[in-house]
CSV table of C-alpha atoms and ligand atoms in Angstrom, one decimal:
chain,number,residue,atom,x,y,z
A,1,MET,CA,25.0,11.1,52.3
A,2,ASP,CA,26.3,9.2,49.3
A,3,PRO,CA,28.7,11.5,47.3
A,4,ALA,CA,27.0,10.2,44.1
A,5,ASP,CA,23.7,11.9,45.3
A,6,GLU,CA,25.4,15.4,45.3
A,7,ALA,CA,23.9,17.8,42.8
A,8,GLN,CA,25.7,17.5,39.5
A,9,PRO,CA,26.2,20.7,37.3
A,10,VAL,CA,23.4,21.0,34.7
A,11,ALA,CA,24.7,21.3,31.2
A,12,ALA,CA,23.3,24.0,28.9
A,13,PRO,CA,20.5,22.6,26.6
A,14,GLY,CA,21.8,21.2,23.3
A,15,ARG,CA,20.5,22.1,19.9
A,16,ASP,CA,16.6,22.1,19.6
A,17,LEU,CA,15.9,18.7,18.2
A,18,PHE,CA,12.7,20.0,16.7
A,19,ALA,CA,14.3,22.9,14.8
A,20,LYS,CA,14.6,20.9,11.6
A,21,PHE,CA,10.8,20.7,11.5
A,22,ASP,CA,10.3,24.5,11.7
A,23,PRO,CA,9.9,25.0,7.9
A,24,LEU,CA,7.2,22.3,7.8
A,25,ILE,CA,5.4,23.8,10.8
A,26,ALA,CA,5.5,27.2,9.2
A,27,GLU,CA,4.2,25.9,5.9
A,28,ARG,CA,1.4,24.1,7.6
A,29,GLU,CA,0.4,27.1,9.7
A,30,ALA,CA,0.4,29.3,6.6
A,31,LEU,CA,-1.9,26.8,4.8
A,32,LEU,CA,-4.3,26.5,7.7
A,33,SER,CA,-4.4,30.3,8.2
A,34,THR,CA,-6.0,30.6,4.7
A,35,GLY,CA,-9.1,28.9,6.2
A,36,VAL,CA,-8.6,25.4,4.7
A,37,ARG,CA,-9.2,22.4,6.8
A,38,ASP,CA,-6.4,20.1,7.6
A,39,PRO,CA,-6.3,17.3,5.0
A,40,PHE,CA,-4.2,15.1,7.2
A,41,GLY,CA,-6.3,15.5,10.3
A,42,LEU,CA,-9.6,14.0,9.3
A,43,VAL,CA,-11.7,11.9,11.6
A,44,MET,CA,-14.2,9.3,10.5
A,45,GLU,CA,-16.9,9.9,13.1
A,46,LYS,CA,-18.9,6.9,12.1
A,47,VAL,CA,-18.3,4.4,9.3
A,48,LEU,CA,-21.6,3.2,7.7
A,49,SER,CA,-20.3,0.9,5.0
A,50,PRO,CA,-17.2,0.4,2.8
A,51,THR,CA,-18.3,3.5,0.7
A,52,ARG,CA,-19.9,5.8,3.3
A,53,ALA,CA,-19.0,7.5,6.5
A,54,ILE,CA,-20.0,10.5,8.7
A,55,ILE,CA,-17.3,13.1,8.5
A,56,ARG,CA,-17.7,16.4,10.3
A,57,GLY,CA,-21.4,15.5,10.9
A,58,LYS,CA,-22.1,14.9,7.2
A,59,GLU,CA,-22.7,11.6,5.3
A,60,THR,CA,-19.8,11.4,2.9
A,61,ILE,CA,-19.0,9.1,0.0
A,62,LEU,CA,-15.6,7.5,0.5
A,63,LEU,CA,-13.3,7.5,-2.6
A,64,GLY,CA,-10.0,7.2,-0.8
A,65,THR,CA,-9.8,4.1,1.3
A,66,TYR,CA,-8.0,1.3,-0.7
A,67,ASN,CA,-10.9,-0.8,0.4
A,68,TYR,CA,-11.0,-2.2,-3.2
A,69,MET,CA,-13.1,-5.2,-2.7
A,70,GLY,CA,-15.4,-3.8,0.0
A,71,MET,CA,-14.6,-6.6,2.5
A,72,THR,CA,-14.7,-4.5,5.7
A,73,PHE,CA,-18.4,-5.1,6.2
A,74,ASP,CA,-18.7,-8.6,4.8
A,75,PRO,CA,-21.0,-10.5,7.2
A,76,ASP,CA,-18.9,-13.7,7.2
A,77,VAL,CA,-15.7,-11.7,7.8
A,78,ILE,CA,-17.2,-9.9,10.7
A,79,ALA,CA,-18.7,-13.1,12.2
A,80,ALA,CA,-15.2,-14.8,12.0
A,81,GLY,CA,-13.6,-11.8,13.8
A,82,LYS,CA,-16.3,-11.9,16.6
A,83,LYS,CA,-15.9,-15.6,17.1
A,84,ALA,CA,-12.1,-15.4,17.4
A,85,LEU,CA,-12.5,-12.6,19.9
A,86,ASP,CA,-14.7,-14.8,22.0
A,87,ASP,CA,-12.6,-17.9,21.6
A,88,TYR,CA,-9.1,-16.5,21.8
A,89,GLY,CA,-9.3,-13.1,23.5
A,90,SER,CA,-8.3,-9.7,22.3
A,91,GLY,CA,-4.6,-10.1,21.6
A,92,THR,CA,-1.7,-12.5,21.7
A,93,THR,CA,0.7,-10.4,23.7
A,94,GLY,CA,3.6,-12.1,22.0
A,95,SER,CA,6.0,-12.6,19.1
A,96,ARG,CA,5.2,-15.2,16.4
A,97,VAL,CA,8.3,-17.1,17.5
A,98,LEU,CA,7.3,-17.3,21.2
A,99,ASN,CA,3.7,-17.3,22.4
A,100,GLY,CA,2.2,-15.3,19.5
A,101,THR,CA,1.4,-18.1,17.0
A,102,TYR,CA,-2.2,-19.3,17.4
A,103,GLN,CA,-4.1,-21.7,15.3
A,104,GLY,CA,-5.6,-18.6,13.5
A,105,HIS,CA,-2.2,-17.4,12.3
A,106,ARG,CA,-1.5,-20.8,10.8
A,107,GLU,CA,-4.9,-20.9,9.2
A,108,CYS,CA,-4.3,-17.4,7.7
A,109,GLU,CA,-1.0,-18.6,6.2
A,110,GLU,CA,-2.9,-21.7,4.8
A,111,ALA,CA,-5.4,-19.4,3.2
A,112,LEU,CA,-2.6,-17.3,1.6
A,113,LYS,CA,-0.9,-20.5,0.3
A,114,GLU,CA,-4.1,-21.6,-1.3
A,115,PHE,CA,-4.8,-18.1,-2.7
A,116,TYR,CA,-1.3,-17.8,-4.2
A,117,GLY,CA,-0.7,-21.4,-4.9
A,118,THR,CA,2.6,-21.3,-3.1
A,119,ASP,CA,4.5,-23.6,-0.7
A,120,HIS,CA,5.1,-20.9,1.9
A,121,ALA,CA,3.4,-17.9,3.4
A,122,MET,CA,4.6,-15.7,6.3
A,123,VAL,CA,2.2,-13.3,8.0
A,124,PHE,CA,3.6,-10.1,9.5
A,125,SER,CA,1.8,-7.5,11.6
A,126,THR,CA,1.7,-5.0,8.7
A,127,GLY,CA,2.6,-4.8,5.0
A,128,TYR,CA,5.1,-2.2,6.0
A,129,GLN,CA,6.9,-4.7,8.3
A,130,ALA,CA,6.7,-7.4,5.5
A,131,ASN,CA,8.7,-5.1,3.2
A,132,LEU,CA,11.0,-4.0,6.0
A,133,GLY,CA,11.7,-7.6,6.9
A,134,LEU,CA,12.2,-9.0,3.5
A,135,MET,CA,14.4,-6.2,2.1
A,136,SER,CA,16.6,-6.0,5.2
A,137,THR,CA,17.1,-9.7,5.7
A,138,ILE,CA,17.4,-11.3,2.2
A,139,ALA,CA,20.1,-9.1,0.8
A,140,GLY,CA,23.4,-8.6,2.7
A,141,LYS,CA,26.6,-6.5,2.5
A,142,GLU,CA,27.9,-7.9,-0.7
A,143,ASP,CA,24.5,-7.9,-2.5
A,144,TYR,CA,22.5,-5.4,-4.4
A,145,ILE,CA,18.9,-4.3,-4.2
A,146,ILE,CA,17.7,-2.8,-7.5
A,147,LEU,CA,14.5,-0.8,-7.0
A,148,ASP,CA,12.1,1.5,-8.9
A,149,ALA,CA,12.7,5.1,-7.9
A,150,ASP,CA,9.0,5.5,-7.0
A,151,SER,CA,9.0,2.5,-4.6
A,152,HIS,CA,6.9,2.6,-1.5
A,153,ALA,CA,8.4,4.0,1.7
A,154,SER,CA,8.3,0.6,3.3
A,155,ILE,CA,10.6,-0.8,0.5
A,156,TYR,CA,13.0,2.1,0.9
A,157,ASP,CA,13.0,1.8,4.7
A,158,GLY,CA,13.7,-1.9,4.4
A,159,CYS,CA,16.7,-1.1,2.3
A,160,PHE,CA,17.9,1.4,4.9
A,161,LEU,CA,17.5,-1.1,7.7
A,162,GLY,CA,19.7,-3.7,5.8
A,163,ASP,CA,23.3,-3.7,4.6
A,164,ALA,CA,22.8,-4.2,0.8
A,165,GLN,CA,23.9,-1.7,-1.8
A,166,ILE,CA,21.0,0.1,-3.3
A,167,VAL,CA,20.6,0.9,-7.0
A,168,ARG,CA,17.6,2.9,-8.2
A,169,PHE,CA,16.2,2.8,-11.7
A,170,ARG,CA,13.8,5.3,-13.4
A,171,HIS,CA,10.2,4.6,-12.7
A,172,ASN,CA,8.8,1.8,-14.8
A,173,ASN,CA,11.8,2.1,-17.3
A,174,VAL,CA,12.8,-1.3,-18.5
A,175,ASP,CA,15.9,0.0,-20.4
A,176,ASP,CA,17.2,1.8,-17.3
A,177,LEU,CA,16.7,-1.3,-15.2
A,178,ALA,CA,18.7,-3.3,-17.8
A,179,ARG,CA,21.5,-0.7,-18.0
A,180,ARG,CA,21.9,-0.6,-14.2
A,181,LEU,CA,21.8,-4.4,-13.9
A,182,ALA,CA,24.5,-4.7,-16.6
A,183,ARG,CA,26.9,-2.5,-14.5
A,184,LEU,CA,26.8,-4.8,-11.5
A,185,PRO,CA,29.3,-7.6,-10.9
A,186,ALA,CA,28.0,-10.8,-12.5
A,187,GLU,CA,28.7,-12.9,-9.4
A,188,ALA,CA,27.0,-10.5,-6.9
A,189,GLY,CA,23.6,-11.4,-5.3
A,190,LYS,CA,20.9,-9.3,-6.8
A,191,LEU,CA,17.3,-8.6,-5.8
A,192,VAL,CA,15.0,-6.6,-8.1
A,193,VAL,CA,12.1,-5.0,-6.3
A,194,LEU,CA,9.0,-4.1,-8.3
A,195,GLU,CA,5.4,-3.2,-7.5
A,196,GLY,CA,2.4,-4.4,-9.5
A,197,VAL,CA,0.5,-1.2,-9.1
A,198,TYR,CA,2.2,2.1,-8.1
A,199,SER,CA,-0.2,3.6,-5.6
A,200,MET,CA,0.5,7.3,-6.2
A,201,LEU,CA,-0.3,7.5,-9.9
A,202,GLY,CA,-2.2,4.2,-10.2
A,203,ASP,CA,0.0,3.0,-13.1
A,204,ILE,CA,1.1,-0.6,-13.5
A,205,ALA,CA,4.6,-2.0,-14.0
A,206,PRO,CA,5.6,-3.6,-17.3
A,207,LEU,CA,6.3,-6.8,-15.3
A,208,LYS,CA,6.8,-9.2,-18.2
A,209,ALA,CA,9.6,-7.2,-19.7
A,210,MET,CA,11.1,-6.2,-16.3
A,211,VAL,CA,11.1,-9.8,-14.9
A,212,GLU,CA,12.7,-11.0,-18.2
A,213,VAL,CA,15.5,-8.4,-17.8
A,214,ALA,CA,16.0,-9.3,-14.1
A,215,LYS,CA,16.3,-13.0,-14.9
A,216,ARG,CA,18.7,-12.4,-17.8
A,217,HIS,CA,21.0,-10.8,-15.2
A,218,GLY,CA,20.6,-13.6,-12.6
A,219,ALA,CA,18.5,-11.5,-10.2
A,220,MET,CA,15.8,-12.7,-7.8
A,221,VAL,CA,12.6,-10.8,-8.1
A,222,VAL,CA,10.1,-9.5,-5.5
A,223,VAL,CA,6.8,-8.0,-6.5
A,224,ASP,CA,4.7,-5.9,-4.0
A,225,GLU,CA,1.1,-6.6,-4.9
A,226,ALA,CA,-0.4,-4.3,-2.2
A,227,HIS,CA,-2.6,-2.6,-4.8
A,228,GLY,CA,-3.1,-5.5,-7.2
A,229,MET,CA,-4.3,-8.3,-5.0
A,230,GLY,CA,-8.0,-9.2,-5.4
A,231,PHE,CA,-8.7,-8.0,-8.9
A,232,PHE,CA,-5.8,-8.6,-11.3
A,233,GLY,CA,-5.2,-12.0,-12.9
A,234,ALA,CA,-7.4,-15.1,-13.2
A,235,HIS,CA,-7.3,-15.8,-9.5
A,236,GLY,CA,-7.0,-12.2,-8.3
A,237,ARG,CA,-3.3,-12.7,-7.2
A,238,GLY,CA,-2.1,-9.5,-8.7
A,239,VAL,CA,-0.5,-7.9,-11.8
A,240,PHE,CA,2.3,-10.6,-11.7
A,241,GLU,CA,-0.4,-13.2,-12.4
A,242,GLU,CA,-1.9,-11.2,-15.2
A,243,ALA,CA,1.6,-10.7,-16.7
A,244,GLU,CA,2.2,-14.5,-16.6
A,245,VAL,CA,5.4,-14.3,-14.6
A,246,GLU,CA,4.3,-16.2,-11.6
A,247,ASP,CA,7.0,-18.9,-12.0
A,248,GLN,CA,9.8,-16.4,-12.2
A,249,VAL,CA,9.0,-14.3,-9.2
A,250,GLU,CA,10.6,-15.5,-6.0
A,251,PHE,CA,8.6,-13.4,-3.5
A,252,VAL,CA,5.3,-11.7,-3.5
A,253,VAL,CA,4.7,-9.1,-0.7
A,254,GLY,CA,1.2,-8.1,0.2
A,255,THR,CA,-1.0,-6.4,2.7
A,256,PHE,CA,-4.4,-7.1,4.4
A,257,SER,CA,-5.0,-3.4,4.7
A,258,LYS,CA,-6.5,-3.0,1.2
A,259,SER,CA,-8.5,-5.6,-0.7
A,260,VAL,CA,-8.5,-8.0,2.3
A,261,GLY,CA,-10.1,-5.3,4.5
A,262,THR,CA,-8.3,-5.5,7.8
A,263,VAL,CA,-4.6,-5.0,8.8
A,264,GLY,CA,-1.5,-7.2,8.4
A,265,GLY,CA,1.1,-8.1,5.8
A,266,PHE,CA,2.6,-11.1,4.2
A,267,VAL,CA,5.3,-12.6,2.0
A,268,VAL,CA,4.6,-15.8,-0.1
A,269,SER,CA,7.2,-17.8,-1.9
A,270,ASN,CA,8.1,-21.2,-3.3
A,271,HIS,CA,11.7,-20.9,-2.3
A,272,PRO,CA,12.8,-24.1,-0.6
A,273,LYS,CA,14.7,-22.2,2.2
A,274,PHE,CA,12.0,-19.6,2.8
A,275,GLU,CA,11.1,-20.8,6.3
A,276,VAL,CA,14.5,-19.8,7.7
A,277,LEU,CA,13.3,-16.2,7.4
A,278,ARG,CA,11.1,-16.8,10.5
A,279,LEU,CA,14.2,-17.0,12.6
A,280,VAL,CA,16.3,-14.1,11.2
A,281,CYS,CA,13.8,-11.5,10.1
A,282,ARG,CA,13.7,-8.9,12.8
A,283,PRO,CA,10.4,-7.1,11.9
A,284,TYR,CA,8.8,-10.6,12.2
A,285,VAL,CA,10.6,-11.7,15.4
A,286,PHE,CA,10.7,-8.5,17.5
A,287,THR,CA,7.1,-7.5,17.5
A,288,ALA,CA,3.8,-8.9,18.7
A,289,SER,CA,1.7,-10.9,16.3
A,290,LEU,CA,-1.7,-9.9,15.0
A,291,PRO,CA,-4.7,-10.3,17.3
A,292,PRO,CA,-6.7,-13.5,16.7
A,293,SER,CA,-9.7,-11.5,15.5
A,294,VAL,CA,-7.6,-9.9,12.8
A,295,VAL,CA,-6.1,-13.1,11.4
A,296,ALA,CA,-9.6,-14.7,11.5
A,297,THR,CA,-11.1,-11.9,9.5
A,298,ALA,CA,-8.1,-11.9,7.1
A,299,ALA,CA,-8.4,-15.7,6.5
A,300,THR,CA,-12.1,-15.5,5.8
A,301,SER,CA,-11.7,-12.5,3.5
A,302,ILE,CA,-8.9,-14.2,1.5
A,303,ARG,CA,-10.9,-17.3,1.0
A,304,LYS,CA,-13.9,-15.3,-0.2
A,305,LEU,CA,-11.7,-13.3,-2.6
A,306,MET,CA,-10.9,-16.5,-4.4
A,307,HIS,CA,-14.5,-16.5,-5.7
A,308,ALA,CA,-15.1,-12.8,-6.2
A,309,GLU,CA,-15.5,-12.6,-9.9
A,310,GLU,CA,-18.6,-10.4,-9.8
A,311,LYS,CA,-17.0,-7.9,-7.5
A,312,ARG,CA,-13.8,-7.8,-9.6
A,313,ALA,CA,-15.9,-7.1,-12.7
A,314,HIS,CA,-17.8,-4.3,-11.0
A,315,LEU,CA,-14.7,-2.7,-9.6
A,316,TRP,CA,-13.1,-2.6,-13.1
A,317,LYS,CA,-16.4,-1.1,-14.5
A,318,ASN,CA,-16.4,1.6,-11.7
A,319,SER,CA,-12.7,2.4,-12.3
A,320,ARG,CA,-13.1,2.7,-16.1
A,321,ARG,CA,-16.3,4.8,-15.8
A,322,LEU,CA,-14.7,7.3,-13.3
A,323,HIS,CA,-11.6,7.6,-15.5
A,324,LEU,CA,-13.7,8.4,-18.5
A,325,GLY,CA,-16.0,10.7,-16.7
A,326,LEU,CA,-13.2,12.8,-15.2
A,327,ARG,CA,-11.3,12.9,-18.5
A,328,GLU,CA,-14.4,14.1,-20.3
A,329,LEU,CA,-14.8,16.9,-17.7
A,330,GLY,CA,-11.3,18.1,-18.6
A,331,PHE,CA,-9.3,16.9,-15.5
A,332,THR,CA,-5.6,16.0,-16.1
A,333,LEU,CA,-5.2,12.3,-15.1
A,334,ALA,CA,-2.0,10.5,-14.3
A,335,THR,CA,-2.7,7.6,-16.7
A,336,PRO,CA,-4.2,7.7,-20.3
A,337,GLU,CA,-6.7,5.0,-19.3
A,338,ALA,CA,-7.8,3.3,-16.1
A,339,GLN,CA,-4.9,0.9,-15.4
A,340,SER,CA,-5.9,-0.1,-11.8
A,341,ALA,CA,-8.5,0.9,-9.2
A,342,ILE,CA,-6.6,4.1,-8.5
A,343,ILE,CA,-7.3,7.2,-10.5
A,344,ALA,CA,-5.0,10.1,-9.8
A,345,VAL,CA,-6.0,13.6,-10.7
A,346,LEU,CA,-3.0,15.9,-11.2
A,347,LEU,CA,-3.2,19.5,-10.0
A,348,ALA,CA,-1.0,22.5,-10.5
A,349,ASP,CA,0.2,23.1,-6.9
A,350,GLN,CA,-0.4,22.5,-3.3
A,351,GLU,CA,-2.9,25.4,-2.9
A,352,THR,CA,-5.1,24.3,-5.8
A,353,THR,CA,-5.0,20.7,-4.6
A,354,VAL,CA,-6.1,21.6,-1.0
A,355,ARG,CA,-8.9,23.9,-2.3
A,356,MET,CA,-10.2,21.2,-4.6
A,357,TRP,CA,-9.9,18.6,-1.9
A,358,GLN,CA,-11.9,20.8,0.5
A,359,ALA,CA,-14.5,21.6,-2.1
A,360,LEU,CA,-15.1,17.9,-2.7
A,361,LEU,CA,-15.3,17.2,1.0
A,362,GLU,CA,-17.9,20.0,1.4
A,363,ALA,CA,-19.9,18.4,-1.4
A,364,GLY,CA,-19.8,15.1,0.5
A,365,LEU,CA,-16.9,13.3,-1.2
A,366,TYR,CA,-13.7,12.1,0.5
A,367,VAL,CA,-10.5,11.5,-1.6
A,368,ASN,CA,-6.9,11.3,-0.6
A,369,MET,CA,-4.7,14.3,-1.0
A,370,ALA,CA,-1.1,13.5,-1.8
A,371,ARG,CA,2.0,15.6,-2.0
A,372,PRO,CA,5.8,15.1,-2.0
A,373,PRO,CA,7.6,13.2,-0.5
A,374,ALA,CA,4.8,10.6,-0.9
A,375,THR,CA,4.5,11.6,-4.6
A,376,PRO,CA,7.2,12.1,-7.2
A,377,THR,CA,9.0,15.5,-7.0
A,378,GLY,CA,6.7,18.4,-7.8
A,379,THR,CA,3.6,16.3,-8.1
A,380,PHE,CA,0.4,17.3,-6.3
A,381,LEU,CA,-2.6,15.1,-6.7
A,382,LEU,CA,-6.0,13.9,-5.5
A,383,ARG,CA,-6.0,10.2,-5.4
A,384,CYS,CA,-9.3,8.3,-6.0
A,385,SER,CA,-9.5,4.6,-5.1
A,386,LEU,CA,-12.6,2.8,-6.3
A,387,CYS,CA,-14.4,0.1,-4.4
A,388,ALA,CA,-16.4,-2.9,-5.7
A,389,SER,CA,-19.2,-1.7,-3.4
A,390,HIS,CA,-19.6,1.7,-5.1
A,391,THR,CA,-23.0,1.5,-6.8
A,392,ASP,CA,-23.6,2.8,-10.3
A,393,GLU,CA,-25.5,5.7,-8.8
A,394,GLU,CA,-22.6,6.6,-6.4
A,395,VAL,CA,-20.1,6.7,-9.3
A,396,GLY,CA,-22.5,9.0,-11.1
A,397,GLN,CA,-22.7,11.2,-8.0
A,398,ILE,CA,-18.9,11.2,-7.7
A,399,ILE,CA,-18.5,12.5,-11.3
A,400,GLU,CA,-21.1,15.2,-10.6
A,401,MET,CA,-19.3,16.3,-7.4
A,402,PHE,CA,-16.0,16.5,-9.3
A,403,ALA,CA,-17.7,18.7,-12.0
A,404,GLY,CA,-19.1,21.1,-9.3
A,405,ALA,CA,-15.9,21.3,-7.3
A,406,GLY,CA,-13.7,21.6,-10.4
A,407,ARG,CA,-15.7,24.5,-11.7
A,408,ALA,CA,-16.0,26.2,-8.3
A,409,THR,CA,-12.2,26.2,-7.9
A,410,GLY,CA,-11.4,27.0,-11.5
A,411,VAL,CA,-9.6,23.7,-12.1
A,412,ILE,CA,-11.8,23.0,-15.1
A,413,GLY,CA,-13.7,25.4,-17.3
B,1,PMP,N1,3.4,-1.6,0.0
B,1,PMP,C1,2.7,-0.7,-0.7
B,1,PMP,C2,2.9,-0.6,-2.2
B,1,PMP,C3,1.8,0.1,-0.1
B,1,PMP,O1,1.1,1.1,-0.8
B,1,PMP,C4,1.6,0.0,1.3
B,1,PMP,C5,0.6,0.8,2.1
B,1,PMP,N2,0.0,1.9,1.5
B,1,PMP,C6,2.3,-1.0,2.0
B,1,PMP,C7,3.2,-1.8,1.3
B,1,PMP,C8,2.2,-1.2,3.5
B,1,PMP,O2,1.1,-1.8,3.8
B,1,PMP,P1,0.4,-1.8,5.3
B,1,PMP,O3,-0.7,-0.7,5.3
B,1,PMP,O4,-0.1,-3.1,5.5
B,1,PMP,O5,1.5,-1.4,6.2
């Protein structure tokens, strides 16, 4: 017998690695024991259209999907996906830099370049990875990333993955951004990270003023347009287009999981050295590329979004009408007017938020429930995201459902 095979003494078990989650487990059990349903465990049993699904056996209006332009059931988008599935198979089984770049990935990048009018476009497997990749790669040890305190988790995680020094400024506060930039060494590399629309409250960034401040301090600028693509600006490029700062923004990050209606992420840029990122960006290199059906649906959708003026106008009409309707009912909203396609209804605490969420679901309306850490500290809210496919009649029904649920839960009088 090989002495190496002899039984080794078994060490006592180390600390329970799950112990740190005990408070969360207890909080969740306490909540569910009151009879409420799990707001984070919902299943769409059947999806009928961009605005309707069967949930718990009941036909439900969807008002929490980010499917802003209703592209998920577009017949051309679906046909493109089916054809790619037939022609190229179900997946690439490889990284973009090895066997994972098909004709469709290139075509998708061409569609993005056309949509944004840029020289370069790089498609990632998700928007999360696009932010992870850009933040961790572009700024190094001696550099600074200056970001809004309410930035999306993918931006924060990208910062944690990289080596740059992180400076946060108060949400949407131009003066605080200027103050913090002024304290940094003049010669240091600087990247200011902004979002066109902030998804928790649905407010938009004062991009013109912020980009002006960033440029005054010699910083590069990235704008995440995840929630602005499709319906802001003359071409639907996002808030940065509407703010007329296109020529001063070095990078735009986006996702296919919202207005485009599928999954995937991207960065577009005019920077002459941009293509080197394909070699050094780990979340691009060390993961499999998107399936051919996904890039085909994305490319088709992006090309259709270039000519979606009617949908854009209808989406804005829906958003303004819902904001006004909820305000008139007496709900507390995060923004004084509809600034985007997200309307956030602020509530007092977690219990009220869950009760209101459940009352809406029982009435046949699905909205997102959001709580810290996704939201700013102490903020509990129900987030409504409008879709260009919501009909006038549906928006009317939605307002009525809010009225009923609000009165039943005592949120409004
Ligand atoms: N950026 C922002 C601002 C987002 O809200 C999200 C997703 N909610 C992402 C990036 C990540 O997008 P994806 O779903 O494609 O990973």
